[in-house]
CSV table of C-alpha atoms in Angstrom, one decimal:
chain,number,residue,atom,x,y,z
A,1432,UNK,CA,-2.1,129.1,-277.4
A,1433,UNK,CA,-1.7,129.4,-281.1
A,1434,UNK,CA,-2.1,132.6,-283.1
A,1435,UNK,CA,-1.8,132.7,-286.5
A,1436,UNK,CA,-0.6,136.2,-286.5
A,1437,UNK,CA,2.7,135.2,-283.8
A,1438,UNK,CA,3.9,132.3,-286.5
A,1439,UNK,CA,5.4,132.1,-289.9
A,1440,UNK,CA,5.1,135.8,-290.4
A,1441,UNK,CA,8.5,136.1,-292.1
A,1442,UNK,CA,7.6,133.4,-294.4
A,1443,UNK,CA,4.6,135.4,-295.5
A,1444,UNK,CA,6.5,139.2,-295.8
A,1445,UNK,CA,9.4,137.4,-298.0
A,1446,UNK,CA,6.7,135.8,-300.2
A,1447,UNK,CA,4.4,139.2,-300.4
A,1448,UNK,CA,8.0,141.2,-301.3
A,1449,UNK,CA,8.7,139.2,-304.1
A,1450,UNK,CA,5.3,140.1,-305.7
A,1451,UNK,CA,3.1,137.3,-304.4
A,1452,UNK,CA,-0.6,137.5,-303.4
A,1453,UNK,CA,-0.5,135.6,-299.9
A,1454,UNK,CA,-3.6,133.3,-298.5
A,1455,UNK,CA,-2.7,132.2,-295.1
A,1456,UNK,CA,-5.6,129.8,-293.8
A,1457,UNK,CA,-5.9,128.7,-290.6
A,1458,UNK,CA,-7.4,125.1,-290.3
A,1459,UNK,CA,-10.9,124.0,-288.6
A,1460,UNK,CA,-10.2,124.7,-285.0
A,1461,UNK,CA,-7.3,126.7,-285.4
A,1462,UNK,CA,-6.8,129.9,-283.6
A,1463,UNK,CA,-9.9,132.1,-284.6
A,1464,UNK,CA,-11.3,129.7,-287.3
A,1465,UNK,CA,-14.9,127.6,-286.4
A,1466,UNK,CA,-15.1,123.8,-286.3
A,1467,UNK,CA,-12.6,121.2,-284.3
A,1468,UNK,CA,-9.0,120.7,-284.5
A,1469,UNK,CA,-9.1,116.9,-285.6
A,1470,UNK,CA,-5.9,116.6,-287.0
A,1471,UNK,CA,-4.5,116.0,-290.6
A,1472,UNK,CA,-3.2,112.7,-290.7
A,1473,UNK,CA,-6.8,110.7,-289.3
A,1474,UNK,CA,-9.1,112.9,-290.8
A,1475,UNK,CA,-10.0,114.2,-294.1
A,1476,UNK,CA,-11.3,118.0,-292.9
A,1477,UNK,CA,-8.0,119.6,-293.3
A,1478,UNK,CA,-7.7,118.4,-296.8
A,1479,UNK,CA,-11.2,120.0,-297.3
A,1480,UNK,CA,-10.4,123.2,-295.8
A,1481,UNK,CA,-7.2,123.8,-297.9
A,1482,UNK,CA,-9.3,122.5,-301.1
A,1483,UNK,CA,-12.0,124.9,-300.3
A,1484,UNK,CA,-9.4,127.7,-300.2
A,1485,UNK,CA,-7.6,126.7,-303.4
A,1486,UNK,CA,-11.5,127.5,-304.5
A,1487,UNK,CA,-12.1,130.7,-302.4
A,1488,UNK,CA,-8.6,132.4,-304.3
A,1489,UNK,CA,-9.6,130.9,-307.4
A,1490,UNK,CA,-12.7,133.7,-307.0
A,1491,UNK,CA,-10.3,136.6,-305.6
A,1492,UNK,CA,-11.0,139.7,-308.2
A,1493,UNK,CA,-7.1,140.0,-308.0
A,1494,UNK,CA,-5.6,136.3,-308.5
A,1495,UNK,CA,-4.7,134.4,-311.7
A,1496,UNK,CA,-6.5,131.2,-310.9
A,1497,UNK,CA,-3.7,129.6,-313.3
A,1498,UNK,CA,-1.3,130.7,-311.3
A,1499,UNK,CA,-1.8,129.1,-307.8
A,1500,UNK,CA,1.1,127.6,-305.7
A,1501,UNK,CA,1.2,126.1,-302.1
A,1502,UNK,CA,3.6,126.3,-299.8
A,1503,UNK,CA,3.9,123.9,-296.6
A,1504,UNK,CA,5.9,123.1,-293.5
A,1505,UNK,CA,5.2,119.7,-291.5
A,1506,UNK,CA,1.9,118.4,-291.4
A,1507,UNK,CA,1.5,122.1,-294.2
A,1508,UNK,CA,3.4,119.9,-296.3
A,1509,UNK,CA,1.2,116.6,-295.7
A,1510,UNK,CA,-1.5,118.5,-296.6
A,1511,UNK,CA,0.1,119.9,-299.6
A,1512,UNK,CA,1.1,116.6,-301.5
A,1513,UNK,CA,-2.2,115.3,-301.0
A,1514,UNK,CA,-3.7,119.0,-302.5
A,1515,UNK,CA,-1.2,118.1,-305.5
A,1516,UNK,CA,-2.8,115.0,-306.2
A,1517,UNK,CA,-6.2,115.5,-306.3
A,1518,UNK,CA,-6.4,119.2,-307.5
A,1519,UNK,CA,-5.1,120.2,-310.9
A,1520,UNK,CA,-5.1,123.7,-309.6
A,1521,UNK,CA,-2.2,123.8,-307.7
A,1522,UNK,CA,0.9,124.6,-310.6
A,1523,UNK,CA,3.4,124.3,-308.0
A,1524,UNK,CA,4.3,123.0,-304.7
A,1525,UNK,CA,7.0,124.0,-302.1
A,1526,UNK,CA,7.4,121.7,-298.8
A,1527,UNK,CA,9.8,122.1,-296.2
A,1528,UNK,CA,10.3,119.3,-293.8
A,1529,UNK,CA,6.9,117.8,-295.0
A,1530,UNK,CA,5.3,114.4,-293.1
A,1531,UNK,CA,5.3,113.3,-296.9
A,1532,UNK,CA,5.9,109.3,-295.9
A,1533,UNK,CA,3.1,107.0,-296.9
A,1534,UNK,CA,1.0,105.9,-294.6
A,1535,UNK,CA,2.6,102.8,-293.6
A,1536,UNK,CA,5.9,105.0,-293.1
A,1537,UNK,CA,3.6,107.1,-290.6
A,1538,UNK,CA,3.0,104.0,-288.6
A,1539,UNK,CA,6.3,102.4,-288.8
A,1540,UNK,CA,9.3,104.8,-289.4
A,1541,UNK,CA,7.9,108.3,-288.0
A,1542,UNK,CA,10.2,108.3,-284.4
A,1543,UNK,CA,9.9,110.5,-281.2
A,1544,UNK,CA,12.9,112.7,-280.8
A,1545,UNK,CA,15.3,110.8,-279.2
A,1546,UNK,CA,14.0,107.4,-279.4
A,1547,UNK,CA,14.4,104.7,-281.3
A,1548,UNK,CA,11.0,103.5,-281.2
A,1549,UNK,CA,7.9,104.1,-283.7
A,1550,UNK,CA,5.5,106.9,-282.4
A,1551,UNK,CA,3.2,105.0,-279.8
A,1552,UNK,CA,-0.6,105.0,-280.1
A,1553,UNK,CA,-1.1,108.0,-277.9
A,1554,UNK,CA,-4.3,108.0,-275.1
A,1555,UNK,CA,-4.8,111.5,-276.3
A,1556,UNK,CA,-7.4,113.4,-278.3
A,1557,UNK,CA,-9.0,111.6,-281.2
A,1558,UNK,CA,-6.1,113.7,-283.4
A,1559,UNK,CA,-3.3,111.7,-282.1
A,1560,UNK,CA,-6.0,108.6,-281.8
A,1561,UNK,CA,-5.9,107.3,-285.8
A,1562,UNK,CA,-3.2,104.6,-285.7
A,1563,UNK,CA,-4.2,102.7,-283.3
A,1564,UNK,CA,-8.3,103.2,-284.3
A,1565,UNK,CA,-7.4,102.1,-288.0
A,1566,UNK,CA,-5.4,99.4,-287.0
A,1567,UNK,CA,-8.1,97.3,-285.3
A,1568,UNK,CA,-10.6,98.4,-288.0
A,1569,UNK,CA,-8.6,97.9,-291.3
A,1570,UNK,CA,-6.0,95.7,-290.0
A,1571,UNK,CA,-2.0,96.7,-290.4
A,1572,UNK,CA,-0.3,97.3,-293.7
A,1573,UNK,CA,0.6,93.5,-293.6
A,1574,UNK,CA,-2.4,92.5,-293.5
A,1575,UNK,CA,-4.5,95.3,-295.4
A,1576,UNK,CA,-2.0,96.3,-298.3
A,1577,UNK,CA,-4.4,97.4,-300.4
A,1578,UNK,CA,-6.0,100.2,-297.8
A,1579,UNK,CA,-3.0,101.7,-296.5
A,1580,UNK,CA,-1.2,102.3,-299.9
A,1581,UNK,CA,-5.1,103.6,-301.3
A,1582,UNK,CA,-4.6,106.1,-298.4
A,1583,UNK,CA,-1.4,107.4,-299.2
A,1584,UNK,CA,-0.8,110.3,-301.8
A,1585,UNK,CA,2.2,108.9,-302.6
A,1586,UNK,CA,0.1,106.3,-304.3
A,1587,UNK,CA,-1.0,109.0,-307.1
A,1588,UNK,CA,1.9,110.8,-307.6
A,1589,UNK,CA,1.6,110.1,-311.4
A,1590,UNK,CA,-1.4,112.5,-310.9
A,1591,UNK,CA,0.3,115.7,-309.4
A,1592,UNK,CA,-0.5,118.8,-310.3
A,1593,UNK,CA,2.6,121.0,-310.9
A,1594,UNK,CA,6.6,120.6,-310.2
A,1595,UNK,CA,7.4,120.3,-306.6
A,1596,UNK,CA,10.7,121.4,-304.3
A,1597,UNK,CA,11.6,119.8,-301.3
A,1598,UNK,CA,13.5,121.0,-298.5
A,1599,UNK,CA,14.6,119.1,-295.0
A,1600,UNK,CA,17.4,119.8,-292.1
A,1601,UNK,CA,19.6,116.5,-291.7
A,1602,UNK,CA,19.2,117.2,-287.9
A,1603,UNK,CA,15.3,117.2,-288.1
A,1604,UNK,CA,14.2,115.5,-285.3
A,1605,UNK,CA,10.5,116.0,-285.1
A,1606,UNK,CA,9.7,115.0,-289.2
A,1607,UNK,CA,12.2,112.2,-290.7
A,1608,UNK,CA,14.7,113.5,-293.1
A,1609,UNK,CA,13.6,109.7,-294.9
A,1610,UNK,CA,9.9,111.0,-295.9
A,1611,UNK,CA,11.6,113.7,-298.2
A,1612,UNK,CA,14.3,111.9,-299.5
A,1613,UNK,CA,11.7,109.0,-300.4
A,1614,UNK,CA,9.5,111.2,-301.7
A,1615,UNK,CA,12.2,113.1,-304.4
A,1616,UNK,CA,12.9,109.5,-305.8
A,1617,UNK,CA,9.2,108.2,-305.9
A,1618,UNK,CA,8.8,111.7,-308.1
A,1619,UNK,CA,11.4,111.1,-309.9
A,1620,UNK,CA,10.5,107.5,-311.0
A,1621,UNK,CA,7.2,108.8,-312.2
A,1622,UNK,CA,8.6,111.4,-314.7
A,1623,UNK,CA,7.9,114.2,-312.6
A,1624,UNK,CA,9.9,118.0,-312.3
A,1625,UNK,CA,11.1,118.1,-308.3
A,1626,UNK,CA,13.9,119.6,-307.1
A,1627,UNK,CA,15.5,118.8,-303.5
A,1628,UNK,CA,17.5,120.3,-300.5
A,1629,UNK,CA,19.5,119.0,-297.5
A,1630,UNK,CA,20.4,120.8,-295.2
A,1631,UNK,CA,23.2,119.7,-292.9
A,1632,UNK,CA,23.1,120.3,-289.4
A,1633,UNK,CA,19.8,122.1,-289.9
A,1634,UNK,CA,16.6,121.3,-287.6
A,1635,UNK,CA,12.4,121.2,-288.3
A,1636,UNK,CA,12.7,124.6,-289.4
A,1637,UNK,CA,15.5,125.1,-291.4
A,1638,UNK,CA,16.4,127.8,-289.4
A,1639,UNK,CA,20.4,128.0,-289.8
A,1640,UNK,CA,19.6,128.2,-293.7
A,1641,UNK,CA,16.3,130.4,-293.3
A,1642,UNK,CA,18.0,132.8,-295.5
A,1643,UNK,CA,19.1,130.0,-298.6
A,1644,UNK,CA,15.6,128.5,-298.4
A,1645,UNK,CA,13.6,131.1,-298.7
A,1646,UNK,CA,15.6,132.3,-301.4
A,1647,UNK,CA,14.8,128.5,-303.4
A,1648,UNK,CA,11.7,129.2,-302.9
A,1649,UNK,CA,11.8,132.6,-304.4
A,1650,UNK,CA,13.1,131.6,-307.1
A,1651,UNK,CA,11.2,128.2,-307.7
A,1652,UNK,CA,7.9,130.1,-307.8
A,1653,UNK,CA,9.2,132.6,-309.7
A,1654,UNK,CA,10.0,129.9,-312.4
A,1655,UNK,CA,6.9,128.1,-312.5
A,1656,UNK,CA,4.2,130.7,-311.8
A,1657,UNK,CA,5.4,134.1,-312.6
A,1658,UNK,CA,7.0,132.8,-316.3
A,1659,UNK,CA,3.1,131.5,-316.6
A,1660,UNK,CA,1.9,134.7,-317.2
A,1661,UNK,CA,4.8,135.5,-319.9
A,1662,UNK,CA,3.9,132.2,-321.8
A,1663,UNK,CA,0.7,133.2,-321.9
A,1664,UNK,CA,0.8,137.1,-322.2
A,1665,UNK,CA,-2.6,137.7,-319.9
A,1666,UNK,CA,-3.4,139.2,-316.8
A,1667,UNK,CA,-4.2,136.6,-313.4
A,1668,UNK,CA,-6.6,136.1,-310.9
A,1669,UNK,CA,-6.8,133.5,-307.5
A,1670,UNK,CA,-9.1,131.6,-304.3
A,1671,UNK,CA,-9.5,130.1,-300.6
A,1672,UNK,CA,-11.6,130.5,-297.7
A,1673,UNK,CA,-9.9,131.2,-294.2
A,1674,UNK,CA,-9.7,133.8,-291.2
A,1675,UNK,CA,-6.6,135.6,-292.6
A,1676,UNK,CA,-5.7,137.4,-295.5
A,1677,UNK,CA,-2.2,139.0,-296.4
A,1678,UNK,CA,-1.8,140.3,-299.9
A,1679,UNK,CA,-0.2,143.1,-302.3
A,1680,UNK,CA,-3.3,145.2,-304.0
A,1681,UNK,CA,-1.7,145.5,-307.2
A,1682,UNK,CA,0.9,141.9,-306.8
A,1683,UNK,CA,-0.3,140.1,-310.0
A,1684,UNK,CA,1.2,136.7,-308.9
A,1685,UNK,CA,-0.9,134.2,-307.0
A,1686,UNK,CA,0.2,132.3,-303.9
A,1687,UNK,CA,-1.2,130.1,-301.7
A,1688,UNK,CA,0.3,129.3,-298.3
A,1689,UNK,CA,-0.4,126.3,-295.7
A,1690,UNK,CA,1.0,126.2,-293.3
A,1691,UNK,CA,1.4,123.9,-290.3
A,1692,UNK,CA,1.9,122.9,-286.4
A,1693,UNK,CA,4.0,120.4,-285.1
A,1694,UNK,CA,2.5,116.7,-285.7
């Protein structure tokens, strides 16, 4: 069973350390929280719950609500770029190994481990159900263009709200390395600040180079949250609405973190 308090828990002390307020949500049917576990990637409710928490820290007596950032792993970092997009609120974004493909990537380049076939149309729970359902209602890419690029954040990334940083593991094999190294060139052909990592050798969580990412990421918030507050010369404040909480009393930078399960 999932617990949020048995996962990404050195994620969260390394952020709090360095002076970060931390909001770790867990989604609709996650763990303790209420509602059910529908998935990101065929359902909008996860996009909800990490807007609505962007909202609840923007209320915290103790946040800069100028000074938010996200942070997300896998489907953490799907839900992240599509925060970017439609939130101005989010300054900056960190994603490691993020299922940041467009939707017609989802369908046609996202693999199974070892296989060289696209992810089937599961008989599973309506979660894993969306291909195949949207298929036979919108028709596929080919045929329905227009839908399945409207669908896509990648679609508005002229719109994003704040620099971004990407990191992936060459040897990845549940999220493809492609999605991020697509993604850095579709920000960079839209005039936007992103910065990117490989990692070679290094798998879904990064976790031979643990140390050297976390440090980037450190140092990436540091730049574009933290030197906020000295442009500006005033104090912060921040929001989100979840079932867990980790935070410094007196850390006057905000933070944000989503994070993620496998896909």
């Amino acid at each position: 069973m999932y617990r949020t308090t048995e996962r990404y828990i050195a994620y969260v002390d390394w952020l709090a350390r360095s002076g970060y307020i931390v909001f770790r949500i867990d989604y609709r049917g996650h763990d303790r929280s209420e509602g059910e576990a529908t998935g990101a990637y065929g359902e909008p409710g996860y996009t909800a719950d990490v807007l609505n928490a962007v909202a609840a820290l923007q209320r915290f007596p103790q946040v800069d609500p100028e000074r938010i950032g996200m942070w997300g792993h896998s489907m953490g970092g799907y839900l992240t770029l599509r925060a970017m997009v439609i939130s101005p609120q989010i300054k900056a974004g960190v994603i490691w190994a993020g299922v940041v493909g467009s939707y017609p990537d989802l369908l046609y380049r996202w693999r199974r481990p070892g296989s060289g076939t696209p992810t089937p149309f599961p008989s599973m729970p309506v979660a894993r159900r969306w291909r195949q359902e949207w298929v036979e209602r919108y028709g596929s890419p080919e045929e329905n263009p227009e839908f399945w690029n409207g669908i896509s954040a990648n679609a508005y990334l002229a719109d994003i709200s704040g620099p971004v940083q990407l990191h992936h593991g060459t040897a990845d094999e549940s999220v493809p390395l492609e999605f991020s190294q697509t993604l850095y060139q579709q920000l960079l052909q839209v005039g936007k600040t992103v910065e990117y990592y490989e990692y070679p050798g290094d798998d879904h969580n990064i976790s031979s180079s643990f140390g050297t990412a976390m440090t980037r990421t450190i140092e990436f918030f540091d730049r574009y949250l933290k030197a906020l507050r000295k442009l500006e010369c005033c104090p912060i404040s921040l929001p989100i609405k979840g079932s867990r909480s980790y935070n410094l009393s007196e850390a006057p930078y905000s933070w944000n973190i989503s994070q993620s399960l496998a896909f």
